[in-house]
Coordinates of C-alpha atoms and ligand atoms in Angstrom, one line a residue:
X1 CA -14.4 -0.8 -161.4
X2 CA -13.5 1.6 -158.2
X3 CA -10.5 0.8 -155.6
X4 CA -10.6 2.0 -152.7
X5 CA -8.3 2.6 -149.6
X6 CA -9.9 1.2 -146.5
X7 CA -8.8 1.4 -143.0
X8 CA -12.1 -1.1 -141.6
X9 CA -10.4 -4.0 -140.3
X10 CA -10.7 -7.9 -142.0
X11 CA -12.8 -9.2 -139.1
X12 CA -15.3 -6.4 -140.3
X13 CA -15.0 -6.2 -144.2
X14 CA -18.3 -7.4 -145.6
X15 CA -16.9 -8.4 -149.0
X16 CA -17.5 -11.4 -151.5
X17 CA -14.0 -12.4 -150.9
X18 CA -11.6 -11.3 -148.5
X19 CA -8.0 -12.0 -149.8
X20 CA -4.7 -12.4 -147.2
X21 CA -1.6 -12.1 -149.1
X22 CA 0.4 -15.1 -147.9
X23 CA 4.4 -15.8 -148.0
X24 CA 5.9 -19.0 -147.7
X25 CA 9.1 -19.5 -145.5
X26 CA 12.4 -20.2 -146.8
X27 CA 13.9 -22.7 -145.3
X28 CA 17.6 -21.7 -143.8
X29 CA 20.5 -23.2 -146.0
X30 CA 18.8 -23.3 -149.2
X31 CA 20.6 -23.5 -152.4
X32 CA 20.0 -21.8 -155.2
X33 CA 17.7 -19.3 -153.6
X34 CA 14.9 -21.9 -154.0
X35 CA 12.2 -21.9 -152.1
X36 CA 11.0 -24.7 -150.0
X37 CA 8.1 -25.1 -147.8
X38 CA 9.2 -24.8 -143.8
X39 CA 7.3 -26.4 -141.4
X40 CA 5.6 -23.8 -140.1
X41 CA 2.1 -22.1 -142.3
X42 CA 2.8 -19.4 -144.2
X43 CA 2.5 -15.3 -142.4
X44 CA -0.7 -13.8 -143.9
X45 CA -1.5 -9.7 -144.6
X46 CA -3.9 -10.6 -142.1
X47 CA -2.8 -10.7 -138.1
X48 CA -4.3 -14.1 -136.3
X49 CA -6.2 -15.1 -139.3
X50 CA -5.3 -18.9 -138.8
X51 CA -6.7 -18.9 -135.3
X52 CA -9.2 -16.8 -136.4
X53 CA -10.2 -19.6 -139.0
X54 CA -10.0 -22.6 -136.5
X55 CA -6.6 -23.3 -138.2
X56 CA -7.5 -23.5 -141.5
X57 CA -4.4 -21.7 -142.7
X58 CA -2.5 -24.5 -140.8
X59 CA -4.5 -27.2 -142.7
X60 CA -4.4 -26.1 -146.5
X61 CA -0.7 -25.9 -145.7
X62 CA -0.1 -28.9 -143.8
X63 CA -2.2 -30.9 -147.0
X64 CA 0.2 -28.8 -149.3
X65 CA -3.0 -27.7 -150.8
X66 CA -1.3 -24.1 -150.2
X67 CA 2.5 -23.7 -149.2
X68 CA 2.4 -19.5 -150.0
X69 CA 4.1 -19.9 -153.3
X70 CA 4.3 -17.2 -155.4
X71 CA 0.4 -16.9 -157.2
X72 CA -1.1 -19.9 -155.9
X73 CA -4.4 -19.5 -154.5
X74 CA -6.6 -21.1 -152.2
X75 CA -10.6 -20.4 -151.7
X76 CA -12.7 -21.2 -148.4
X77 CA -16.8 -20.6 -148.6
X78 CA -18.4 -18.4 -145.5
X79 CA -15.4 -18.4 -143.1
X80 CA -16.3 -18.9 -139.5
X81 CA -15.7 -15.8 -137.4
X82 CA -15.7 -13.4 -140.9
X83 CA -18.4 -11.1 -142.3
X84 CA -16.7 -12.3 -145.8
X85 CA -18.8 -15.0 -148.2
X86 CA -14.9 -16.4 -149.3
X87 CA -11.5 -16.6 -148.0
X88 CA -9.1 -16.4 -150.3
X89 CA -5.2 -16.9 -149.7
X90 CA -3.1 -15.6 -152.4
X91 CA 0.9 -16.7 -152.6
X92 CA 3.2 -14.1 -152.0
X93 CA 6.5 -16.0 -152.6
X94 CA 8.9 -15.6 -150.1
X95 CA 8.3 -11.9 -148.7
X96 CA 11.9 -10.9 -148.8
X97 CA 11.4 -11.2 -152.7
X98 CA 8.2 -9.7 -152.7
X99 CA 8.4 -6.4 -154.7
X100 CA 6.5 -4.3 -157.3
X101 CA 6.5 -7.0 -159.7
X102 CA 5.4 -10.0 -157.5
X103 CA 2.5 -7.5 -156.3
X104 CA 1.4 -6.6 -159.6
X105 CA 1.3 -10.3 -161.1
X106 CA -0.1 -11.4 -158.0
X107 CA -3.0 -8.3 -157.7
X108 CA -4.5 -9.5 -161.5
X109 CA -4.0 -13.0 -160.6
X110 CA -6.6 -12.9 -158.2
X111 CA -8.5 -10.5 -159.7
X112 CA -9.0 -12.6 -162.8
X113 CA -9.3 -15.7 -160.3
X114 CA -12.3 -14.1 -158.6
X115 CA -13.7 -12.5 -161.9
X116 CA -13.8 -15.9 -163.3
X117 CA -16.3 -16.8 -160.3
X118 CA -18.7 -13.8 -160.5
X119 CA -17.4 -12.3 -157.6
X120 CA -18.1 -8.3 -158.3
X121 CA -16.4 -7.1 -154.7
X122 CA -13.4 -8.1 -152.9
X123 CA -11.1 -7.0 -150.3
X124 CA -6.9 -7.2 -150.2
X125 CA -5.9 -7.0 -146.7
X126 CA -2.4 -5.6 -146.5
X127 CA -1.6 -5.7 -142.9
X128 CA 1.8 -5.4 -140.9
X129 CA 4.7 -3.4 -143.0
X130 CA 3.1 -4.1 -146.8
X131 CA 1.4 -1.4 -147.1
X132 CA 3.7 0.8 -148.6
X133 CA 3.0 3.4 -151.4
X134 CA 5.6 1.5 -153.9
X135 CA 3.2 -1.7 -153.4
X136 CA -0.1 -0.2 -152.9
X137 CA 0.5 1.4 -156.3
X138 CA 1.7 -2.0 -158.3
X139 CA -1.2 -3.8 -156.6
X140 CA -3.8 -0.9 -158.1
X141 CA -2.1 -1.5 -161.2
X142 CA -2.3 -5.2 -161.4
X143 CA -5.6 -5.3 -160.8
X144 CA -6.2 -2.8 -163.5
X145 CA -4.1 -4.5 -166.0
X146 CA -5.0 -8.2 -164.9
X147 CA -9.1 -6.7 -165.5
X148 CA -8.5 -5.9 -168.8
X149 CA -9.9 -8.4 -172.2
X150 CA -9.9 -7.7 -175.4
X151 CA -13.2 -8.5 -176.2
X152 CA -14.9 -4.8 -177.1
X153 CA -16.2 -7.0 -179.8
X154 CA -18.0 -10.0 -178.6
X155 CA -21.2 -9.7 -177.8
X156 CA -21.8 -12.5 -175.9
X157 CA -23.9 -11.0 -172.5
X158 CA -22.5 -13.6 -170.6
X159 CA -19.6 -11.0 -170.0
X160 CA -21.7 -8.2 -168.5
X161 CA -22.3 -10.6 -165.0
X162 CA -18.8 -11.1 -164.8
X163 CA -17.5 -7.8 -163.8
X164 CA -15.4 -6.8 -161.0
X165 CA -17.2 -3.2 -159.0
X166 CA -15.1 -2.9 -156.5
X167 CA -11.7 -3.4 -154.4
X168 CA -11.1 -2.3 -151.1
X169 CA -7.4 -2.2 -150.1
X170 CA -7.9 -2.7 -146.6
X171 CA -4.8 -0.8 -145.1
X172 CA -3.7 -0.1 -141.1
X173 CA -3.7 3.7 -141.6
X174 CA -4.7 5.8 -144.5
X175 CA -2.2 8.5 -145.2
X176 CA -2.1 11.1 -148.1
X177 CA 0.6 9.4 -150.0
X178 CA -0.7 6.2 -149.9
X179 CA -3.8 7.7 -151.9
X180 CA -1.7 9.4 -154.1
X181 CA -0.2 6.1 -154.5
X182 CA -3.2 5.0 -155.3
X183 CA -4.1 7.5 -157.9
X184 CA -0.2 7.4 -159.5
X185 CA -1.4 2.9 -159.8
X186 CA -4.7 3.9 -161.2
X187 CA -3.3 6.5 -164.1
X188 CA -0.5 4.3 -165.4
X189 CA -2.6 1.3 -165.4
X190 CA -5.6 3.0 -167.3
X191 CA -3.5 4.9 -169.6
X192 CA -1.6 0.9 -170.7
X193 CA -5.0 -0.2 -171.2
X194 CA -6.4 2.3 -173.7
X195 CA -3.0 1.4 -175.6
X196 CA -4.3 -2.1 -175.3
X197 CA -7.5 -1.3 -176.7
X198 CA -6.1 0.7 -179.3
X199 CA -3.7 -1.9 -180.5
X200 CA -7.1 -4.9 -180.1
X201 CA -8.5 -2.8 -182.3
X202 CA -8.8 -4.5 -186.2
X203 CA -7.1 -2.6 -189.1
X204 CA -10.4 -1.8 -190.9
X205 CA -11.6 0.0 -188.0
X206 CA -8.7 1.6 -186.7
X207 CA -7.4 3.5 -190.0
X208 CA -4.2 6.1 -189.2
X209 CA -7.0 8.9 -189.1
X210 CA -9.1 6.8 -186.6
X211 CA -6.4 6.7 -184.6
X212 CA -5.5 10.6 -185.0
X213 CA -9.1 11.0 -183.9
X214 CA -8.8 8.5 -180.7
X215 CA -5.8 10.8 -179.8
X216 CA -7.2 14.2 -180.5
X217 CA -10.6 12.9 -178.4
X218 CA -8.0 11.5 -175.8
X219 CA -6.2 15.0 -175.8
X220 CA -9.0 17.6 -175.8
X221 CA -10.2 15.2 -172.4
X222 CA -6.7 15.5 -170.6
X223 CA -5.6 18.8 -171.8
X224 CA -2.9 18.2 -174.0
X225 CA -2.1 19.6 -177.6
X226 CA -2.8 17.9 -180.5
X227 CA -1.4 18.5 -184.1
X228 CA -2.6 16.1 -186.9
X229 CA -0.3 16.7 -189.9
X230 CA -2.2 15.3 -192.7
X231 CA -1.1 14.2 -195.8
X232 CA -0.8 17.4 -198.0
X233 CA 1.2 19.1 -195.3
X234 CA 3.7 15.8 -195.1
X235 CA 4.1 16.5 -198.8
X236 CA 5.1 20.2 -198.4
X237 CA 7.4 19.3 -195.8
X238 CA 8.8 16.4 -198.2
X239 CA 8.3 13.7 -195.6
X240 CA 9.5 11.3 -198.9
X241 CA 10.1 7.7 -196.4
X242 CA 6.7 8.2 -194.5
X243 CA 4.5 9.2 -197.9
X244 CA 6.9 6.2 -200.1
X245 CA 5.2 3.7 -197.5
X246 CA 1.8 5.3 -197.5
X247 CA 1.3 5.7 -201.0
X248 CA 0.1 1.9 -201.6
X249 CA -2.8 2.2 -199.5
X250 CA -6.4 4.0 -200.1
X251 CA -6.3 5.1 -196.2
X252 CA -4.3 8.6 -196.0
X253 CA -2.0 8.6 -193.7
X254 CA -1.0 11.4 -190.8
X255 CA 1.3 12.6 -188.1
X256 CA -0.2 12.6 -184.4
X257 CA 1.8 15.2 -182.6
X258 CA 0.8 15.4 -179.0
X259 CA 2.0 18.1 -176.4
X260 CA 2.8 18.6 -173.0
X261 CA 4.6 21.7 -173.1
X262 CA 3.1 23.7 -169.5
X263 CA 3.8 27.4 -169.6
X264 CA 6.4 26.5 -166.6
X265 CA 8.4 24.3 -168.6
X266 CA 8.5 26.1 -171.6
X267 CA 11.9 27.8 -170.9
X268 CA 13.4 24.5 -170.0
X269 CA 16.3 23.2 -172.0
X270 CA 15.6 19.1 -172.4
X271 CA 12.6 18.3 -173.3
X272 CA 11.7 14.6 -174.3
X273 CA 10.4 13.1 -177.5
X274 CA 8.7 9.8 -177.4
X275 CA 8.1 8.4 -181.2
X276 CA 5.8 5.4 -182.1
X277 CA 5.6 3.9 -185.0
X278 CA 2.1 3.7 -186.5
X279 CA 1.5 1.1 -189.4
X280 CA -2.0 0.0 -188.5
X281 CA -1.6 -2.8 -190.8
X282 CA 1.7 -4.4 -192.0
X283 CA 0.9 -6.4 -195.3
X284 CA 5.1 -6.4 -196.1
X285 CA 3.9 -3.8 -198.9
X286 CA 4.8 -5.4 -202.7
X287 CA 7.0 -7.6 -200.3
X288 CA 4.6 -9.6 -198.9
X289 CA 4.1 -11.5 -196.0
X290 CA 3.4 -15.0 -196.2
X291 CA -0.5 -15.3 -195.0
X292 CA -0.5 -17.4 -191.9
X293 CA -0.5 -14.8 -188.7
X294 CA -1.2 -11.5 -191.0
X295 CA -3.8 -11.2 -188.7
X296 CA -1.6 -10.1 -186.1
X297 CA 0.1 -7.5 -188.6
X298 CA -2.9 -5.4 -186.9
X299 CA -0.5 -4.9 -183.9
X300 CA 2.1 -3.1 -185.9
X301 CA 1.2 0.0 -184.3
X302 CA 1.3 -1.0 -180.7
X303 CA 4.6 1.8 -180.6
X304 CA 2.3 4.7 -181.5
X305 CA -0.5 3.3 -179.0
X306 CA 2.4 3.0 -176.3
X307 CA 3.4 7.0 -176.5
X308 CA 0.0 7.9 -177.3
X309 CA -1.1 6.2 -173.8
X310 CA 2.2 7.6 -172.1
X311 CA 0.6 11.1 -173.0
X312 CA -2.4 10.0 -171.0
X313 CA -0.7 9.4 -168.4
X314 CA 1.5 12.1 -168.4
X315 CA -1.2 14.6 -168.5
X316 CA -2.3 13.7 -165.3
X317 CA 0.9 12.8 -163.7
X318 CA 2.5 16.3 -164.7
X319 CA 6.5 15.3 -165.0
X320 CA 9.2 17.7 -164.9
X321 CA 9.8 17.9 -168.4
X322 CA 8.4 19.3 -171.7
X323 CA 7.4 16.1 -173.6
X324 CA 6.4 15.6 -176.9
X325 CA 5.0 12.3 -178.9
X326 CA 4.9 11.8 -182.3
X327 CA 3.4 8.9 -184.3
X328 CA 3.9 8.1 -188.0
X329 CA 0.8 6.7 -189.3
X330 CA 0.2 4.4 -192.3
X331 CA -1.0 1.5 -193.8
X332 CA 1.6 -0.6 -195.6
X333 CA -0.3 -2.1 -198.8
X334 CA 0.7 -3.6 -201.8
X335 CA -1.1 -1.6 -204.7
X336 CA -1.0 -0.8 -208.2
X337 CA 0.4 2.4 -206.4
X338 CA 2.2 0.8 -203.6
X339 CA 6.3 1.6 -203.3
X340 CA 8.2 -1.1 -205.1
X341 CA 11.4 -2.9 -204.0
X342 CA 14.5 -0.4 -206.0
X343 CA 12.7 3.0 -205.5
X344 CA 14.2 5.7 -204.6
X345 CA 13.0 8.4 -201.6
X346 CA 14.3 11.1 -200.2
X347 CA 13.9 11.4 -196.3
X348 CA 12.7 14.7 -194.8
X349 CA 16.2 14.7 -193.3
X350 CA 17.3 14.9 -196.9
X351 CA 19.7 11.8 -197.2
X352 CA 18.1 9.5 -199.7
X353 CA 17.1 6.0 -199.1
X354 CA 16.8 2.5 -201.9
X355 CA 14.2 0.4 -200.7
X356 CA 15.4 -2.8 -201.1
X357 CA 12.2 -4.3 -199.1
X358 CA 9.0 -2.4 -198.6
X359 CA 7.9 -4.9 -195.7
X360 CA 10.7 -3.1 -193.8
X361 CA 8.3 0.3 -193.4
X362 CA 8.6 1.0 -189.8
X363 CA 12.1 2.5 -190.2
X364 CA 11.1 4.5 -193.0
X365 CA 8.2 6.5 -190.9
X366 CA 10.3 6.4 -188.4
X367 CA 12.9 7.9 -189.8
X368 CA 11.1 11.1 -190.9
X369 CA 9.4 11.1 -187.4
X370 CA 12.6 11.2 -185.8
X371 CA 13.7 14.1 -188.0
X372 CA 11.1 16.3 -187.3
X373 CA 11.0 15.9 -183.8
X374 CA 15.0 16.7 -183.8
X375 CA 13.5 20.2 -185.4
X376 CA 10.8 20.8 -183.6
X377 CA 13.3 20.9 -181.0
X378 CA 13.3 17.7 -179.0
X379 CA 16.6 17.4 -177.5
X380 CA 16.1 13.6 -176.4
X381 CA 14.6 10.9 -178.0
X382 CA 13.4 7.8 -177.2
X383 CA 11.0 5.9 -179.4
X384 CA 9.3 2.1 -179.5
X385 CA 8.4 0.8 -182.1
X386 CA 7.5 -3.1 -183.6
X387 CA 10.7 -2.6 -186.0
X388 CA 11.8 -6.7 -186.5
X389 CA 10.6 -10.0 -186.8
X390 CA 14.6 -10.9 -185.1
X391 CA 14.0 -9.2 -182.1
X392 CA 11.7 -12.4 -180.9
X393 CA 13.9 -14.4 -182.1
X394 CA 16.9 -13.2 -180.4
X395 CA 15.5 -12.3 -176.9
X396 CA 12.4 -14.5 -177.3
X397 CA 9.3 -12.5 -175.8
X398 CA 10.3 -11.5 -172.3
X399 CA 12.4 -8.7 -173.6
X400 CA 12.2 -5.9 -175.9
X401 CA 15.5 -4.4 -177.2
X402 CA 17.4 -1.3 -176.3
X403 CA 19.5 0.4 -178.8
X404 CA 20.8 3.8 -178.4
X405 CA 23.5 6.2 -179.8
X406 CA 24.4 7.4 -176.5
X407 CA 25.5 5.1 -172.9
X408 CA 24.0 7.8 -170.3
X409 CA 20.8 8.4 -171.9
X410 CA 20.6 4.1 -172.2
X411 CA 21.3 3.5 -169.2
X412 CA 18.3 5.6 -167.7
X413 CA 16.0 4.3 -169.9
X414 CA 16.9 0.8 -168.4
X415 CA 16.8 1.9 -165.0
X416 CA 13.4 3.4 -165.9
X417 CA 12.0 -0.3 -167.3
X418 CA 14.0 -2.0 -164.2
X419 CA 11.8 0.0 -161.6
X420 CA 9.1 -0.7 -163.7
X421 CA 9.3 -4.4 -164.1
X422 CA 9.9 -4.0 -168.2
X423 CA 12.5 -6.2 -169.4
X424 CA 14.9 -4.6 -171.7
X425 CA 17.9 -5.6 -173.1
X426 CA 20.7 -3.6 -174.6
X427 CA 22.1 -5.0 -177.8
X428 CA 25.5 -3.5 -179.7
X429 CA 25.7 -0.5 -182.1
X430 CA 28.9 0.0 -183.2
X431 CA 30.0 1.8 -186.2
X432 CA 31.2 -1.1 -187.9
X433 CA 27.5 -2.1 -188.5
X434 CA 27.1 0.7 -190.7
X435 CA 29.2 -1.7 -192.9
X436 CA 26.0 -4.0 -193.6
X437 CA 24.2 -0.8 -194.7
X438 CA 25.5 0.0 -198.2
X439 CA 23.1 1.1 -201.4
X440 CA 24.9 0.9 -204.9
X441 CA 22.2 3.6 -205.8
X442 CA 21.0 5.8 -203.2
X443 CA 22.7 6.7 -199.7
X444 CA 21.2 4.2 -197.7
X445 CA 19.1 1.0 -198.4
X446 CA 16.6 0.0 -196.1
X447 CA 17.4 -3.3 -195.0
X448 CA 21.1 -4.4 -193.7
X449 CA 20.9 -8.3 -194.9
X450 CA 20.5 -11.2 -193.2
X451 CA 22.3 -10.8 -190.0
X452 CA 21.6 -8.5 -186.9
X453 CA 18.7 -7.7 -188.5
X454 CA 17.4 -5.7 -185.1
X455 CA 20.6 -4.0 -184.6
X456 CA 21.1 -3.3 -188.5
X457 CA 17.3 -1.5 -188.9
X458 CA 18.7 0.6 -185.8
X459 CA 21.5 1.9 -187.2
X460 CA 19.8 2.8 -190.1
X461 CA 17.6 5.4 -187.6
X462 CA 20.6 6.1 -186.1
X463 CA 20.8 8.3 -189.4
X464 CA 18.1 10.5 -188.4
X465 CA 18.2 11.5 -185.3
X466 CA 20.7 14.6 -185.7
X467 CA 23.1 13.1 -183.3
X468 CA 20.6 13.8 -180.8
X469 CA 20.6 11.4 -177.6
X470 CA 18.2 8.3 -178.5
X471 CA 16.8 5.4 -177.2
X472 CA 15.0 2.9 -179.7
X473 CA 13.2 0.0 -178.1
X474 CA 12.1 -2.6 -180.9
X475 CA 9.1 -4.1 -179.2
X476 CA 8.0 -6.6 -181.9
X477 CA 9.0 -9.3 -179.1
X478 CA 6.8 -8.1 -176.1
X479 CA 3.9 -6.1 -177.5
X480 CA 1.5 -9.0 -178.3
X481 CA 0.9 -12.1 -176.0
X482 CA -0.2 -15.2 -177.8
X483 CA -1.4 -16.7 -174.8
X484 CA -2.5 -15.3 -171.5
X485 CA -1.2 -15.3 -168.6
X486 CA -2.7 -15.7 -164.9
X487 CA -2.4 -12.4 -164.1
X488 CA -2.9 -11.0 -168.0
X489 CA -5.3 -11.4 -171.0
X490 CA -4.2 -12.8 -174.6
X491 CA -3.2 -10.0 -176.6
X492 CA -1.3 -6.4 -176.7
X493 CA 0.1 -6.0 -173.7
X494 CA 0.9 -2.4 -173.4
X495 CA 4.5 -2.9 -172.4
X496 CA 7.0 -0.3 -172.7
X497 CA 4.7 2.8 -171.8
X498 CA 5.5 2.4 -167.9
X499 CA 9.3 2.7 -169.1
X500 CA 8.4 5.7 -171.0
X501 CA 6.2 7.2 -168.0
X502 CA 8.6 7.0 -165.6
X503 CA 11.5 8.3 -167.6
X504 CA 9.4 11.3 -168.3
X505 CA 8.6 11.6 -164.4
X506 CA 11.9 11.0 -162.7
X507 CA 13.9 13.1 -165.2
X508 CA 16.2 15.6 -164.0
X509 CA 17.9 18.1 -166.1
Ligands
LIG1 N1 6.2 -5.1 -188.5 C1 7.3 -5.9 -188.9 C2 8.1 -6.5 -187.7 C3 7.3 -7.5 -186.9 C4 7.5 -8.9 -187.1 C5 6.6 -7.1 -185.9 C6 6.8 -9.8 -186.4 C7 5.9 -8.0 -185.1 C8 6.0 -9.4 -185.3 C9 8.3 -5.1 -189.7 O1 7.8 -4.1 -190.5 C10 9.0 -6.0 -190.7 O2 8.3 -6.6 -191.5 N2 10.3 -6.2 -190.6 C11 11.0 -7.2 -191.4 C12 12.3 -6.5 -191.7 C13 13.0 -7.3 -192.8 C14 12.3 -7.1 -194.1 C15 14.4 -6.7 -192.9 C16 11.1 -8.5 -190.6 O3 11.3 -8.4 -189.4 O4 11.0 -9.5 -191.2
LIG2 ZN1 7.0 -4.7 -192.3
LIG3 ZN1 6.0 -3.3 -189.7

């Protein structure tokens, strides 16, 4: 699928559908910020188009077929006085509101609207003042996102006639940004998809060294370094919570270490780690999961997908900063070898740890992870990772949650997911959680009890991050959709790498 900028007029586009943004007037006086119809049709991205249409616009509306609400769509066949086999008005919302995130929602909305028909070409006309770079990039990356499925392994053929080739965003005057804009949309968007296809993948085909070898093949293509520390040098450097947690499973597991570390940044002073934890399958260990929804245990990774498609991104996108990502890869099986609930390991940081439950893993990678990224020099940290089941049930899936052990660093990282339409919301980590975290045996346990269970597993990395500023996003709430959305497929959703991208890019020392 290509997207292009053009600058040939609507009038002119010959396209199988030719879509006008459309925004629906708030009426004066309204309460709530609600939005009502007004009397008059909606203003389309494209100047004249109802009398262009014999008044169709005026029609739709007046049979409240289409009032310009935000993703409602309307579809005319071979519109008089257009070159264009469809029409297609898309709802805006009210245009004051309309902003990155109604653009992107709105851009897959119709994308997967026209898919759906076996239109292969279409046309968004962004007349007037919309075409700005900040849109024009959200709108490249909705359709990008909203174009991705899950389905690398169906092989139904119906799929292969159902396939978008190309967009034109038909714009009033092409300008260098607005390409670069273009190009920023198209990197971002690409690089959250191959994490989505990364995290779709199944647990017997995507192993922690198949994904060290999707990340080494991903690096070698962008330029980037790529370490793989393999078993037998995690044991020399006594990893002891990563290899506790890996030992119960027949696949080996590894450390991806990706660079970006340009010769121009190397004398820099901050430079950014981004973590992800890795457990391509989640069986609870010896404390097993109850059956029902395992299945989805193959997400458990979607942290080290997340940093390992930030990398992708940042490749190309160059930010200011040295940045680093490392992701702690295992399986978490119950075995005759498997870690059992009361051992004993030793982090790499050197505190030992009781592991009360071996179904709470993530921390345990994590927590070496962190330590080594702390010595190989990263002076920030932030990492994502599918930590707790109680995230979901405290924010429920529209947010992930932020924890951190320092306010400023937090507060860009929010900022960063604010800009970039990621809900995230910051919970509390005060000292007096460490309370909940008490081993009769060891210095830490692994598990904090039954309350705070989110905020309790943070504190517990809080331990191994060498006081280092850090960000931990627990993204077990918004990493997996169970059911799609208009503008977005069923599935891993990717979230959390745009926060990560743009923290990398807007940093300033
Ligand atoms: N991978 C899970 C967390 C999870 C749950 C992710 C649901 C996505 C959806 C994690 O390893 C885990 O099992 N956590 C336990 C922690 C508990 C044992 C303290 C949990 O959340 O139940
Ligand atoms: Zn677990
Ligand atoms: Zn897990």
């Amino acid at each position: 699928m290509e997207i292009i900028l053009t600058t040939t007029p609507a009038s002119e586009l010959e396209t199988g559908a030719l879509v006008a943004l459309a925004f629906c007037k708030a009426k004066n006086g309204d309460k709530n910020g609600e939005i009502k119809p007004a009397d008059t049709p909606p203003e389309t991205s494209i100047d004249g188009l109802d009398a262009a249409v014999g008044g169709w616009v005026s029609e739709v509306y007046a049979a409240r077929e289409f009032t310009g609400k935000a993703l409602e769509t309307v579809l005319l066949h071979r519109p008089a006085g257009l070159k264009a086999a469809r029409l297609v008005l898309a709802g805006g919302g009210s245009k004051s509101k309309f902003g990155t995130c109604e653009a992107r929602k709105l851009a897959g909305t119709v994308l997967r609207k026209l898919k759906a028909k076996g239109v292969s070409d279409f046309a968004l006309c962004l007349e007037g003042d919309l075409a700005t770079d900040a849109i024009v990039e959200a709108l490249a990356e909705g359709l990008i996102l909203g174009d991705f499925e899950p389905d690398a392994h169906k092989t139904d053929p119906k799929k292969a006639d159902k396939k978008i080739d190309r967009i034109r965003l038909s714009v009033p005057e092409a300008s260098a940004s607005l390409t670069e804009a273009l190009r920023r949309g198209t990197i971002i968007a690409e690089a959250q998809n191959f994490t989505r296809t990364l995290v779709t993948e199944p647990a017997n085909l995507l192993t922690p060294l198949k994904l060290a070898s999707h990340a080494s093949a991903m690096a070698a293509e962008f330029g980037l370094e790529c370490e793989i520390l393999d078993e037998a040098r995690m044991k020399q450097l006594s990893f002891g919570a990563l290899l506790g947690v890996a030992q119960g499973s027949a696949e080996p597991p590894c450390l991806i270490v990706l660079k970006y570390v340009p010769s121009a940044l190397a004398s820099s002073s901050d430079h950014l780690a981004l973590v992800g934890k890795g457990v391509t399958f989640d069986t609870g260990g010896i404390s097993i999961k109850p059956s029902e929804g395992m299945e989805k245990m193959k997400y458990d990774m979607a942290g080290a997908a997340t940093v390992i498609g930030a990398m992708r991104a940042l490749a190309q996108l160059k930010p200011p900063i040295p940045v680093t990502a490392f992701a702690p890869c295992v399986e978490n099986m119950p075995s005759e070898r498997a870690q059992r609930p009361g051992d004993i390991v030793t982090s790499y940081q050197g505190k030992t740890i009781e592991v009360l439950n071996t179904d709470a893993e993530g921390r345990l990678i994590l927590a070496d992870a962190l330590t080594y990224a702390v010595r190989q020099g990263c002076t920030h940290l932030i990492d994502a990772a599918t930590l707790t089941g109680a995230i979901a049930i405290a924010l429920g899936h529209l947010y992930a949650g932020v924890f951190s052990n320092n306010e400023e660093f937090q507060s860009k990282v929010i900022a960063a997911g604010k800009l970039e339409g990621e809900r995230l919301w910051a919970f509390p980590m005060d000292d007096d959680y460490n309370d909940y975290l008490k081993s009769a045996f060891a210095d830490l346990p692994n598990i904090g009890g039954r309350y705070g269970g989110s905020i309790t597993a943070s504190k517990f990395l809080e331990n191994f991050v060498e006081s280092k500023p850090w960000v931990h996003l627990d993204i077990a709430s918004t990493a997996w959709l169970d059911d799609a959305k208009p503008h977005f497929a069923k599935g891993p959703t990717g979230l959390s790498i745009r926060t990560m991208i743009r923290l990398a890019l807007d940093w300033k020392a």
